PDB file of C-alpha atoms in Angstrom:
ATOM      1  CA  MET A  29     113.265 102.058 120.741  1.00 94.00           C
ATOM      2  CA  LEU A  30     111.713  98.744 119.805  1.00 98.00           C
ATOM      3  CA  LYS A  31     113.533  95.650 120.984  1.00 98.00           C
ATOM      4  CA  ALA A  32     114.291  93.514 117.932  1.00 98.00           C
ATOM      5  CA  GLY A  33     115.617  90.021 117.428  1.00 98.00           C
ATOM      6  CA  VAL A  34     116.654  88.287 114.213  1.00 98.00           C
ATOM      7  CA  LEU A  35     115.882  84.706 113.239  1.00 98.00           C
ATOM      8  CA  GLY A  36     118.491  83.500 110.775  1.00 98.00           C
ATOM      9  CA  ALA A  37     122.125  84.578 110.460  1.00 97.00           C
ATOM     10  CA  GLY A  38     122.852  83.725 106.850  1.00 95.00           C
ATOM     11  CA  HIS A  39     123.914  86.216 104.176  1.00 94.00           C
ATOM     12  CA  LEU A  40     120.824  88.438 104.472  1.00 96.00           C
ATOM     13  CA  GLY A  41     120.408  87.817 108.199  1.00 98.00           C
ATOM     14  CA  LYS A  42     123.842  89.303 108.888  1.00 98.00           C
ATOM     15  CA  ILE A  43     122.876  92.411 106.913  1.00 98.00           C
ATOM     16  CA  HIS A  44     119.701  92.779 108.985  1.00 98.00           C
ATOM     17  CA  LEU A  45     121.654  92.345 112.207  1.00 98.00           C
ATOM     18  CA  ARG A  46     124.104  95.072 111.247  1.00 98.00           C
ATOM     19  CA  LEU A  47     121.404  97.523 110.170  1.00 98.00           C
ATOM     20  CA  LEU A  48     119.213  96.936 113.215  1.00 98.00           C
ATOM     21  CA  GLN A  49     122.232  97.619 115.391  1.00 98.00           C
ATOM     22  CA  GLN A  50     122.866 100.887 113.526  1.00 97.00           C
ATOM     23  CA  SER A  51     119.249 102.052 113.608  1.00 98.00           C
ATOM     24  CA  ASP A  52     118.104 104.535 116.215  1.00 97.00           C
ATOM     25  CA  LYS A  53     114.579 103.078 116.047  1.00 98.00           C
ATOM     26  CA  TYR A  54     115.541  99.612 117.265  1.00 98.00           C
ATOM     27  CA  GLU A  55     117.517  98.061 120.059  1.00 98.00           C
ATOM     28  CA  LEU A  56     119.079  94.877 118.723  1.00 98.00           C
ATOM     29  CA  VAL A  57     118.666  92.269 121.443  1.00 98.00           C
ATOM     30  CA  GLY A  58     120.231  89.316 119.639  1.00 98.00           C
ATOM     31  CA  PHE A  59     119.592  86.473 117.219  1.00 98.00           C
ATOM     32  CA  PHE A  60     118.976  82.761 116.855  1.00 98.00           C
ATOM     33  CA  ASP A  61     120.185  80.419 114.127  1.00 97.00           C
ATOM     34  CA  PRO A  62     119.771  76.631 114.371  1.00 95.00           C
ATOM     35  CA  PHE A  63     123.066  76.015 112.588  1.00 95.00           C
ATOM     36  CA  LYS A  64     125.215  76.121 115.687  1.00 94.00           C
ATOM     37  CA  GLU A  65     128.623  76.430 114.026  1.00 95.00           C
ATOM     38  CA  ASN A  66     127.600  79.409 111.893  1.00 95.00           C
ATOM     39  CA  ALA A  67     125.676  81.006 114.763  1.00 97.00           C
ATOM     40  CA  GLU A  68     128.648  80.854 117.135  1.00 97.00           C
ATOM     41  CA  LYS A  69     130.930  82.231 114.427  1.00 97.00           C
ATOM     42  CA  VAL A  70     128.639  85.230 113.819  1.00 97.00           C
ATOM     43  CA  ALA A  71     128.230  85.871 117.548  1.00 98.00           C
ATOM     44  CA  LYS A  72     131.979  85.762 118.107  1.00 97.00           C
ATOM     45  CA  GLU A  73     132.873  87.888 115.077  1.00 96.00           C
ATOM     46  CA  PHE A  74     130.306  90.662 115.585  1.00 97.00           C
ATOM     47  CA  GLY A  75     129.483  90.463 119.278  1.00 97.00           C
ATOM     48  CA  TYR A  76     125.741  89.873 118.856  1.00 98.00           C
ATOM     49  CA  LYS A  77     123.971  87.956 121.614  1.00 98.00           C
ATOM     50  CA  LEU A  78     123.174  84.396 120.545  1.00 98.00           C
ATOM     51  CA  PHE A  79     120.001  82.905 122.048  1.00 98.00           C
ATOM     52  CA  ASP A  80     119.677  79.192 122.786  1.00 97.00           C
ATOM     53  CA  SER A  81     116.237  78.843 121.220  1.00 97.00           C
ATOM     54  CA  ILE A  82     113.634  80.619 119.106  1.00 97.00           C
ATOM     55  CA  GLU A  83     111.332  80.727 122.122  1.00 97.00           C
ATOM     56  CA  ASP A  84     113.919  82.517 124.293  1.00 98.00           C
ATOM     57  CA  LEU A  85     114.553  85.131 121.591  1.00 98.00           C
ATOM     58  CA  ILE A  86     110.851  85.797 121.010  1.00 98.00           C
ATOM     59  CA  LYS A  87     110.224  86.341 124.729  1.00 98.00           C
ATOM     60  CA  ALA A  88     112.971  88.989 124.851  1.00 98.00           C
ATOM     61  CA  VAL A  89     111.808  91.250 122.004  1.00 98.00           C
ATOM     62  CA  ASP A  90     108.984  93.414 120.621  1.00 98.00           C
ATOM     63  CA  VAL A  91     109.738  92.702 116.955  1.00 98.00           C
ATOM     64  CA  VAL A  92     110.856  89.423 115.400  1.00 98.00           C
ATOM     65  CA  ASP A  93     112.783  89.831 112.133  1.00 98.00           C
ATOM     66  CA  ILE A  94     112.437  86.559 110.212  1.00 98.00           C
ATOM     67  CA  VAL A  95     115.331  86.067 107.765  1.00 98.00           C
ATOM     68  CA  THR A  96     115.278  82.286 107.635  1.00 96.00           C
ATOM     69  CA  PRO A  97     114.862  80.070 104.534  1.00 92.00           C
ATOM     70  CA  THR A  98     111.354  80.371 103.050  1.00 92.00           C
ATOM     71  CA  LEU A  99     110.428  76.835 104.126  1.00 92.00           C
ATOM     72  CA  SER A 100     110.531  77.865 107.808  1.00 96.00           C
ATOM     73  CA  HIS A 101     108.818  81.272 107.526  1.00 97.00           C
ATOM     74  CA  PHE A 102     105.402  79.976 108.554  1.00 98.00           C
ATOM     75  CA  GLU A 103     106.466  78.197 111.739  1.00 98.00           C
ATOM     76  CA  CYS A 104     108.653  81.122 112.852  1.00 98.00           C
ATOM     77  CA  ALA A 105     105.946  83.709 112.137  1.00 98.00           C
ATOM     78  CA  LYS A 106     103.226  81.620 113.820  1.00 98.00           C
ATOM     79  CA  LEU A 107     105.282  81.257 116.994  1.00 98.00           C
ATOM     80  CA  ALA A 108     106.092  84.973 117.107  1.00 98.00           C
ATOM     81  CA  ILE A 109     102.487  86.069 116.503  1.00 98.00           C
ATOM     82  CA  GLU A 110     101.062  83.685 119.102  1.00 98.00           C
ATOM     83  CA  ASN A 111     103.434  85.318 121.598  1.00 98.00           C
ATOM     84  CA  GLY A 112     102.126  88.760 120.645  1.00 98.00           C
ATOM     85  CA  ARG A 113     105.197  89.911 118.751  1.00 98.00           C
ATOM     86  CA  HIS A 114     105.200  92.067 115.623  1.00 98.00           C
ATOM     87  CA  ILE A 115     106.882  90.385 112.655  1.00 98.00           C
ATOM     88  CA  PHE A 116     109.037  91.567 109.797  1.00 98.00           C
ATOM     89  CA  ILE A 117     109.266  88.637 107.397  1.00 98.00           C
ATOM     90  CA  GLU A 118     111.487  88.359 104.343  1.00 97.00           C
ATOM     91  CA  LYS A 119     109.954  87.674 100.939  1.00 96.00           C
ATOM     92  CA  PRO A 120     108.276  85.509  99.904  1.00 96.00           C
ATOM     93  CA  ILE A 121     105.989  85.702 102.922  1.00 97.00           C
ATOM     94  CA  THR A 122     105.676  81.900 103.165  1.00 96.00           C
ATOM     95  CA  LYS A 123     106.105  78.785 101.044  1.00 94.00           C
ATOM     96  CA  THR A 124     102.407  78.384 100.222  1.00 96.00           C
ATOM     97  CA  VAL A 125      99.375  80.630  99.813  1.00 98.00           C
ATOM     98  CA  VAL A 126      97.546  78.607 102.494  1.00 98.00           C
ATOM     99  CA  GLU A 127     100.334  79.422 104.963  1.00 98.00           C
ATOM    100  CA  ALA A 128     100.249  83.109 103.970  1.00 98.00           C
ATOM    101  CA  GLU A 129      96.493  83.301 104.567  1.00 98.00           C
ATOM    102  CA  ALA A 130      96.945  81.625 107.950  1.00 98.00           C
ATOM    103  CA  ILE A 131      99.578  84.205 108.932  1.00 98.00           C
ATOM    104  CA  LYS A 132      97.216  87.027 107.926  1.00 98.00           C
ATOM    105  CA  THR A 133      94.416  85.544 110.038  1.00 98.00           C
ATOM    106  CA  LEU A 134      96.660  84.997 113.057  1.00 98.00           C
ATOM    107  CA  ALA A 135      98.042  88.531 112.879  1.00 98.00           C
ATOM    108  CA  SER A 136      94.505  89.909 112.885  1.00 98.00           C
ATOM    109  CA  GLN A 137      93.454  87.710 115.803  1.00 98.00           C
ATOM    110  CA  PHE A 138      96.443  88.713 117.935  1.00 98.00           C
ATOM    111  CA  HIS A 139      96.374  92.403 116.850  1.00 97.00           C
ATOM    112  CA  ILE A 140      99.979  92.469 115.713  1.00 97.00           C
ATOM    113  CA  LYS A 141     101.553  94.233 112.754  1.00 98.00           C
ATOM    114  CA  GLY A 142     103.490  92.495 110.031  1.00 98.00           C
ATOM    115  CA  GLN A 143     105.545  93.686 107.091  1.00 98.00           C
ATOM    116  CA  VAL A 144     106.977  91.652 104.222  1.00 98.00           C
ATOM    117  CA  GLY A 145     110.493  92.360 102.959  1.00 98.00           C
ATOM    118  CA  HIS A 146     109.780  93.376  99.380  1.00 98.00           C
ATOM    119  CA  VAL A 147     112.780  95.683  99.392  1.00 98.00           C
ATOM    120  CA  GLU A 148     112.355  97.050  95.855  1.00 98.00           C
ATOM    121  CA  ARG A 149     109.444  99.158  97.122  1.00 98.00           C
ATOM    122  CA  PHE A 150     112.145 101.216  98.839  1.00 98.00           C
ATOM    123  CA  ASN A 151     114.495 101.373  95.870  1.00 98.00           C
ATOM    124  CA  PRO A 152     115.097 105.111  95.293  1.00 98.00           C
ATOM    125  CA  ALA A 153     114.703 104.729  91.512  1.00 98.00           C
ATOM    126  CA  PHE A 154     111.149 103.470  92.097  1.00 98.00           C
ATOM    127  CA  THR A 155     110.187 105.862  94.893  1.00 98.00           C
ATOM    128  CA  ALA A 156     111.336 108.777  92.701  1.00 97.00           C
ATOM    129  CA  VAL A 157     108.666 108.005  90.077  1.00 98.00           C
ATOM    130  CA  LYS A 158     105.959 105.888  91.728  1.00 97.00           C
ATOM    131  CA  ASP A 159     103.641 108.902  92.140  1.00 96.00           C
ATOM    132  CA  LYS A 160     103.953 109.522  88.388  1.00 96.00           C
ATOM    133  CA  ILE A 161     102.832 105.992  87.479  1.00 98.00           C
ATOM    134  CA  ASP A 162      99.156 106.435  86.643  1.00 96.00           C
ATOM    135  CA  THR A 163      97.079 103.581  85.199  1.00 96.00           C
ATOM    136  CA  PRO A 164      99.777 101.972  83.046  1.00 98.00           C
ATOM    137  CA  MET A 165      98.347  99.665  80.384  1.00 98.00           C
ATOM    138  CA  PHE A 166     101.514  97.760  79.481  1.00 98.00           C
ATOM    139  CA  ILE A 167     104.411  96.855  81.772  1.00 98.00           C
ATOM    140  CA  GLU A 168     107.611  95.042  80.876  1.00 98.00           C
ATOM    141  CA  ALA A 169     110.000  93.763  83.550  1.00 98.00           C
ATOM    142  CA  HIS A 170     113.369  92.043  83.191  1.00 98.00           C
ATOM    143  CA  ARG A 171     115.182  90.687  86.248  1.00 98.00           C
ATOM    144  CA  LEU A 172     118.301  88.778  85.250  1.00 98.00           C
ATOM    145  CA  ALA A 173     121.017  87.536  87.572  1.00 96.00           C
ATOM    146  CA  GLU A 174     124.202  85.539  87.324  1.00 93.00           C
ATOM    147  CA  PHE A 175     123.963  82.104  88.894  1.00 88.00           C
ATOM    148  CA  ASN A 176     124.216  81.946  92.684  1.00 83.00           C
ATOM    149  CA  PRO A 177     123.433  78.706  94.552  1.00 78.00           C
ATOM    150  CA  ARG A 178     121.798  80.739  97.323  1.00 72.00           C
ATOM    151  CA  GLY A 179     118.047  80.825  96.740  1.00 65.00           C
ATOM    152  CA  THR A 180     117.848  77.876  94.364  1.00 71.00           C
ATOM    153  CA  ASP A 181     115.761  75.919  96.872  1.00 71.00           C
ATOM    154  CA  VAL A 182     112.751  77.711  95.350  1.00 80.00           C
ATOM    155  CA  PRO A 183     111.783  78.447  91.705  1.00 90.00           C
ATOM    156  CA  VAL A 184     113.156  81.643  90.150  1.00 95.00           C
ATOM    157  CA  VAL A 185     109.604  83.010  90.356  1.00 96.00           C
ATOM    158  CA  LEU A 186     109.787  83.027  94.172  1.00 94.00           C
ATOM    159  CA  ASP A 187     113.457  83.955  94.247  1.00 91.00           C
ATOM    160  CA  LEU A 188     113.541  86.870  91.776  1.00 96.00           C
ATOM    161  CA  MET A 189     110.338  87.464  89.832  1.00 98.00           C
ATOM    162  CA  ILE A 190     108.277  87.999  92.978  1.00 97.00           C
ATOM    163  CA  HIS A 191     109.987  91.393  93.403  1.00 98.00           C
ATOM    164  CA  ASP A 192     108.478  92.554  90.118  1.00 98.00           C
ATOM    165  CA  ILE A 193     105.132  90.924  90.839  1.00 98.00           C
ATOM    166  CA  ASP A 194     104.882  92.965  94.044  1.00 98.00           C
ATOM    167  CA  ILE A 195     105.941  96.202  92.314  1.00 98.00           C
ATOM    168  CA  ILE A 196     103.356  95.697  89.559  1.00 98.00           C
ATOM    169  CA  LEU A 197     100.551  94.817  91.978  1.00 98.00           C
ATOM    170  CA  SER A 198     101.374  97.968  93.974  1.00 98.00           C
ATOM    171  CA  VAL A 199     100.694 100.249  90.970  1.00 98.00           C
ATOM    172  CA  ILE A 200      97.796  98.415  89.289  1.00 98.00           C
ATOM    173  CA  ASP A 201      94.412  99.005  90.908  1.00 95.00           C
ATOM    174  CA  SER A 202      92.753  96.018  89.272  1.00 97.00           C
ATOM    175  CA  LYS A 203      92.364  92.297  89.854  1.00 97.00           C
ATOM    176  CA  VAL A 204      94.374  89.693  87.956  1.00 98.00           C
ATOM    177  CA  LYS A 205      92.229  88.218  85.186  1.00 98.00           C
ATOM    178  CA  ASN A 206      94.528  85.676  83.552  1.00 98.00           C
ATOM    179  CA  VAL A 207      98.096  84.347  83.738  1.00 98.00           C
ATOM    180  CA  ASN A 208     100.157  82.553  81.104  1.00 98.00           C
ATOM    181  CA  ALA A 209     103.718  81.474  81.804  1.00 98.00           C
ATOM    182  CA  SER A 210     106.542  79.104  80.986  1.00 97.00           C
ATOM    183  CA  GLY A 211     109.632  78.155  82.940  1.00 96.00           C
ATOM    184  CA  ILE A 212     112.463  75.652  82.665  1.00 95.00           C
ATOM    185  CA  SER A 213     115.115  74.170  84.913  1.00 94.00           C
ATOM    186  CA  VAL A 214     118.657  74.420  83.589  1.00 94.00           C
ATOM    187  CA  ILE A 215     120.943  73.994  86.589  1.00 91.00           C
ATOM    188  CA  SER A 216     118.628  73.649  89.579  1.00 89.00           C
ATOM    189  CA  GLU A 217     115.878  71.196  90.446  1.00 89.00           C
ATOM    190  CA  THR A 218     113.405  74.087  90.137  1.00 90.00           C
ATOM    191  CA  PRO A 219     112.918  76.509  87.181  1.00 94.00           C
ATOM    192  CA  ASP A 220     115.875  78.859  86.665  1.00 95.00           C
ATOM    193  CA  ILE A 221     114.327  81.002  83.933  1.00 97.00           C
ATOM    194  CA  ALA A 222     110.699  82.025  83.512  1.00 98.00           C
ATOM    195  CA  ASN A 223     108.475  84.328  81.515  1.00 98.00           C
ATOM    196  CA  ALA A 224     104.970  85.335  82.550  1.00 98.00           C
ATOM    197  CA  ARG A 225     102.171  87.356  81.009  1.00 98.00           C
ATOM    198  CA  ILE A 226      99.703  88.753  83.538  1.00 98.00           C
ATOM    199  CA  GLU A 227      96.422  90.201  82.288  1.00 98.00           C
ATOM    200  CA  PHE A 228      94.366  92.457  84.553  1.00 98.00           C
ATOM    201  CA  GLU A 229      90.622  93.110  84.478  1.00 98.00           C
ATOM    202  CA  ASN A 230      91.185  96.767  83.504  1.00 98.00           C
ATOM    203  CA  GLY A 231      93.020  95.677  80.327  1.00 98.00           C
ATOM    204  CA  CYS A 232      96.580  96.190  81.564  1.00 98.00           C
ATOM    205  CA  VAL A 233      99.096  93.544  80.524  1.00 98.00           C
ATOM    206  CA  ALA A 234     102.390  92.866  82.322  1.00 98.00           C
ATOM    207  CA  ASN A 235     105.165  90.829  80.731  1.00 98.00           C
ATOM    208  CA  LEU A 236     107.780  89.584  83.210  1.00 98.00           C
ATOM    209  CA  THR A 237     111.039  87.737  82.591  1.00 98.00           C
ATOM    210  CA  ALA A 238     113.273  86.412  85.357  1.00 98.00           C
ATOM    211  CA  SER A 239     116.490  84.422  85.074  1.00 97.00           C
ATOM    212  CA  ARG A 240     119.187  83.341  87.509  1.00 96.00           C
ATOM    213  CA  ILE A 241     121.440  81.892  84.796  1.00 95.00           C
ATOM    214  CA  SER A 242     122.186  85.101  82.919  1.00 95.00           C
ATOM    215  CA  MET A 243     125.619  86.283  81.799  1.00 93.00           C
ATOM    216  CA  LYS A 244     124.837  89.754  83.167  1.00 94.00           C
ATOM    217  CA  ASN A 245     122.704  91.355  85.849  1.00 97.00           C
ATOM    218  CA  MET A 246     119.672  93.430  84.916  1.00 98.00           C
ATOM    219  CA  ARG A 247     116.714  94.764  86.907  1.00 98.00           C
ATOM    220  CA  LYS A 248     114.622  97.022  84.674  1.00 98.00           C
ATOM    221  CA  THR A 249     110.910  97.727  84.507  1.00 98.00           C
ATOM    222  CA  ARG A 250     109.109  99.887  81.953  1.00 98.00           C
ATOM    223  CA  PHE A 251     105.636 101.338  82.431  1.00 98.00           C
ATOM    224  CA  PHE A 252     103.621 102.526  79.418  1.00 98.00           C
ATOM    225  CA  GLN A 253     100.604 104.742  80.038  1.00 97.00           C
ATOM    226  CA  LYS A 254      98.573 107.429  78.278  1.00 93.00           C
ATOM    227  CA  ASP A 255     101.005 110.065  76.964  1.00 90.00           C
ATOM    228  CA  ALA A 256     103.917 108.781  79.074  1.00 95.00           C
ATOM    229  CA  TYR A 257     106.616 106.126  79.318  1.00 96.00           C
ATOM    230  CA  ILE A 258     108.390 105.543  82.631  1.00 98.00           C
ATOM    231  CA  SER A 259     111.552 103.478  82.957  1.00 98.00           C
ATOM    232  CA  VAL A 260     112.962 102.263  86.289  1.00 98.00           C
ATOM    233  CA  ASP A 261     116.425 100.723  86.547  1.00 98.00           C
ATOM    234  CA  PHE A 262     116.423  99.071  89.975  1.00 98.00           C
ATOM    235  CA  LEU A 263     120.039  97.942  89.595  1.00 98.00           C
ATOM    236  CA  GLU A 264     121.634 101.209  88.473  1.00 97.00           C
ATOM    237  CA  LYS A 265     119.147 103.234  90.535  1.00 97.00           C
ATOM    238  CA  LYS A 266     118.090 105.444  87.646  1.00 97.00           C
ATOM    239  CA  SER A 267     114.684 106.417  86.357  1.00 98.00           C
ATOM    240  CA  GLU A 268     113.387 108.294  83.337  1.00 97.00           C
ATOM    241  CA  ILE A 269     110.039 109.786  82.395  1.00 97.00           C
ATOM    242  CA  VAL A 270     109.195 110.498  78.768  1.00 95.00           C
ATOM    243  CA  ARG A 271     106.022 112.542  78.362  1.00 92.00           C
ATOM    244  CA  MET A 272     104.060 113.609  75.296  1.00 88.00           C
ATOM    245  CA  LYS A 273     102.076 116.836  75.449  1.00 87.00           C
ATOM    246  CA  ASP A 274     100.229 118.995  72.939  1.00 86.00           C
ATOM    247  CA  VAL A 275     102.609 121.151  70.924  1.00 87.00           C
ATOM    248  CA  PRO A 276     102.679 124.770  72.193  1.00 84.00           C
ATOM    249  CA  ASN A 277     101.864 127.623  69.802  1.00 81.00           C
ATOM    250  CA  LYS A 278     105.514 128.547  69.521  1.00 82.00           C
ATOM    251  CA  PRO A 279     107.613 125.427  70.100  1.00 80.00           C
ATOM    252  CA  ASP A 280     111.323 125.680  70.736  1.00 81.00           C
ATOM    253  CA  GLU A 281     113.357 125.220  67.540  1.00 77.00           C
ATOM    254  CA  PHE A 282     115.064 122.200  69.101  1.00 79.00           C
ATOM    255  CA  ALA A 283     111.806 120.642  70.332  1.00 82.00           C
ATOM    256  CA  MET A 284     111.178 117.007  69.480  1.00 87.00           C
ATOM    257  CA  ILE A 285     107.761 116.781  67.838  1.00 86.00           C
ATOM    258  CA  LEU A 286     105.887 113.737  66.596  1.00 85.00           C
ATOM    259  CA  GLN A 287     102.886 113.689  64.287  1.00 83.00           C
ATOM    260  CA  ASN A 288     100.538 110.702  64.039  1.00 84.00           C
ATOM    261  CA  ALA A 289      98.552 109.510  61.028  1.00 85.00           C
ATOM    262  CA  GLU A 290      95.633 111.747  61.967  1.00 84.00           C
ATOM    263  CA  GLY A 291      97.870 114.787  61.939  1.00 84.00           C
ATOM    264  CA  VAL A 292      97.902 115.298  65.706  1.00 85.00           C
ATOM    265  CA  LYS A 293     101.196 116.715  66.886  1.00 86.00           C
ATOM    266  CA  LYS A 294     102.794 115.983  70.262  1.00 89.00           C
ATOM    267  CA  GLN A 295     105.964 117.347  71.806  1.00 89.00           C
ATOM    268  CA  ILE A 296     108.228 114.966  73.713  1.00 92.00           C
ATOM    269  CA  TYR A 297     109.614 115.971  77.108  1.00 91.00           C
ATOM    270  CA  PHE A 298     112.371 114.049  78.900  1.00 92.00           C
ATOM    271  CA  ASP A 299     112.703 114.039  82.678  1.00 93.00           C
ATOM    272  CA  ASN A 300     115.305 112.274  84.796  1.00 94.00           C
ATOM    273  CA  PRO A 301     114.081 112.624  88.385  1.00 95.00           C
ATOM    274  CA  GLU A 302     116.654 113.100  91.103  1.00 94.00           C
ATOM    275  CA  VAL A 303     117.289 109.754  92.763  1.00 96.00           C
ATOM    276  CA  GLU A 304     118.495 110.008  96.341  1.00 93.00           C
ATOM    277  CA  ASN A 305     120.946 107.461  97.638  1.00 93.00           C
ATOM    278  CA  ASN A 306     119.612 105.277 100.435  1.00 96.00           C
ATOM    279  CA  ASN A 307     119.881 101.914 102.134  1.00 97.00           C
ATOM    280  CA  ALA A 308     116.635 100.253 101.081  1.00 98.00           C
ATOM    281  CA  ILE A 309     116.829  97.475 103.686  1.00 98.00           C
ATOM    282  CA  LEU A 310     117.347  99.975 106.504  1.00 98.00           C
ATOM    283  CA  ASP A 311     114.482 102.079 105.148  1.00 98.00           C
ATOM    284  CA  GLU A 312     112.073  99.150 105.072  1.00 98.00           C
ATOM    285  CA  LEU A 313     112.996  98.099 108.616  1.00 98.00           C
ATOM    286  CA  GLU A 314     112.616 101.649 109.952  1.00 98.00           C
ATOM    287  CA  SER A 315     109.346 102.191 108.088  1.00 98.00           C
ATOM    288  CA  PHE A 316     108.016  99.168 109.960  1.00 98.00           C
ATOM    289  CA  ALA A 317     109.060 100.727 113.267  1.00 98.00           C
ATOM    290  CA  ASP A 318     107.150 103.873 112.263  1.00 98.00           C
ATOM    291  CA  ALA A 319     104.057 101.810 111.419  1.00 98.00           C
ATOM    292  CA  ILE A 320     104.172 100.217 114.879  1.00 98.00           C
ATOM    293  CA  HIS A 321     104.716 103.509 116.724  1.00 98.00           C
ATOM    294  CA  ASN A 322     102.084 105.407 114.722  1.00 98.00           C
ATOM    295  CA  ASN A 323      99.643 102.497 114.449  1.00 97.00           C
ATOM    296  CA  THR A 324      99.569 102.856 110.666  1.00 98.00           C
ATOM    297  CA  LYS A 325      99.519 100.315 107.850  1.00 98.00           C
ATOM    298  CA  PRO A 326     102.977  98.948 106.952  1.00 98.00           C
ATOM    299  CA  VAL A 327     104.262  99.869 103.475  1.00 98.00           C
ATOM    300  CA  VAL A 328     104.173  96.204 102.422  1.00 98.00           C
ATOM    301  CA  SER A 329     101.414  94.567 104.440  1.00 98.00           C
ATOM    302  CA  LEU A 330     100.929  90.865 105.073  1.00 98.00           C
ATOM    303  CA  ARG A 331      97.932  91.041 102.730  1.00 98.00           C
ATOM    304  CA  GLN A 332     100.096  92.455  99.931  1.00 98.00           C
ATOM    305  CA  GLY A 333     102.794  89.878 100.585  1.00 98.00           C
ATOM    306  CA  ALA A 334     100.193  87.125 100.395  1.00 98.00           C
ATOM    307  CA  GLU A 335      98.773  88.537  97.145  1.00 98.00           C
ATOM    308  CA  ALA A 336     102.228  88.643  95.528  1.00 98.00           C
ATOM    309  CA  LEU A 337     102.716  85.002  96.523  1.00 98.00           C
ATOM    310  CA  ARG A 338      99.261  84.084  95.161  1.00 98.00           C
ATOM    311  CA  VAL A 339     100.093  85.538  91.741  1.00 98.00           C
ATOM    312  CA  ALA A 340     103.549  83.913  91.841  1.00 98.00           C
ATOM    313  CA  GLN A 341     101.886  80.555  92.494  1.00 98.00           C
ATOM    314  CA  MET A 342      99.510  81.120  89.559  1.00 98.00           C
ATOM    315  CA  ILE A 343     102.612  81.565  87.388  1.00 98.00           C
ATOM    316  CA  ILE A 344     104.317  78.455  88.784  1.00 97.00           C
ATOM    317  CA  ASP A 345     101.135  76.414  88.214  1.00 97.00           C
ATOM    318  CA  CYS A 346     101.471  77.178  84.478  1.00 97.00           C
ATOM    319  CA  PHE A 347     104.780  75.288  84.239  1.00 93.00           C
TER     320      PHE A 347
END
C-alpha cells in the first residue's frame, strides 16, 4: 500500500480523504490544511491525523494528493516533487501554463509520476463509449451548473469547461489550429458563462458552452463522426450510439432507413451501451496507484493536464 497524504480539507479534500481511507491501494497517513479552525474540525470529526506543516506531511508519505485552491497548486506540487514524492493534483493542474510546464520539467528531473484530477475521464458514461469514438469531425459540449460560490475564484473556463476541453483533447489526435471564444461576468469578478469554438488541424471543430449561472444542471457532449453519432450524458451517466450502415438485402420491416439525395440508402441502428456504476474519484486515485506500482503512464498525465490548461488559456485570452 502506498502511503498517501492530502493537502487541503475543503469540500473536495474531505471526499479524497474518505476515499483514500477506504481504498486498499493506499494507506491514508493524514492531511494538512492551513485554515486551522477547519483543519481541527475535520480531524476531530473524522479522526484523520492532522500534520503541523506541509513539509511534515510530505516527509511522511509516498504520494501527495493536492486538493488545495488552484492558486497554490504550483507551490505544493513543487515542494512535493523536490522531496521525491509522486503527486496527484486536482484540475486545473496549475494557475498558469508557465507553472504547468515547470511542474512537468521538475517531475521529469526527479523521476516522479504525476496525475491530474480530470475526473470525467473515469465517468462510466464516457468509458463505455470512448473506444467507439473514432475521428469525430464535430463535437458539441454543454456543461451548465447552478450558481455555487465555490470555484468562482477562477473563470468558468477553468472551473467547468476544462473538463470538456480535456475530454475532447483525449479523443482528437490533432493539434489545435484556432480558437474563438466569448465570455462574460454576471455574478463573479471572472466570467461566469463562456462559449468557445476550437478548430483542429485535421478539420474537426468543437463547440463548447459552460455556465455556472444556469437554472438547471447539464453535462452533455455529442460526437459526430463518419456514419455515427455518439452522445454522452456525464450527469445522468447515460450514453447512446447511433450508427448508419448499408441497408441489408432483406431489411426488417420495422427497420429505420434513410435515403440521401443521391439515392444511397442507410439503415439506422441504436445502441445504448451498458454503463456500470462506479465512484469516478476513487477510480482515478486507484488508477494512479496502479501507474506507480506498474511503472506505467497515468491515465491523465501532467503533459495532458498542461495541454488542457494551455487550450483553456487560449480561450480565456479571447475574452
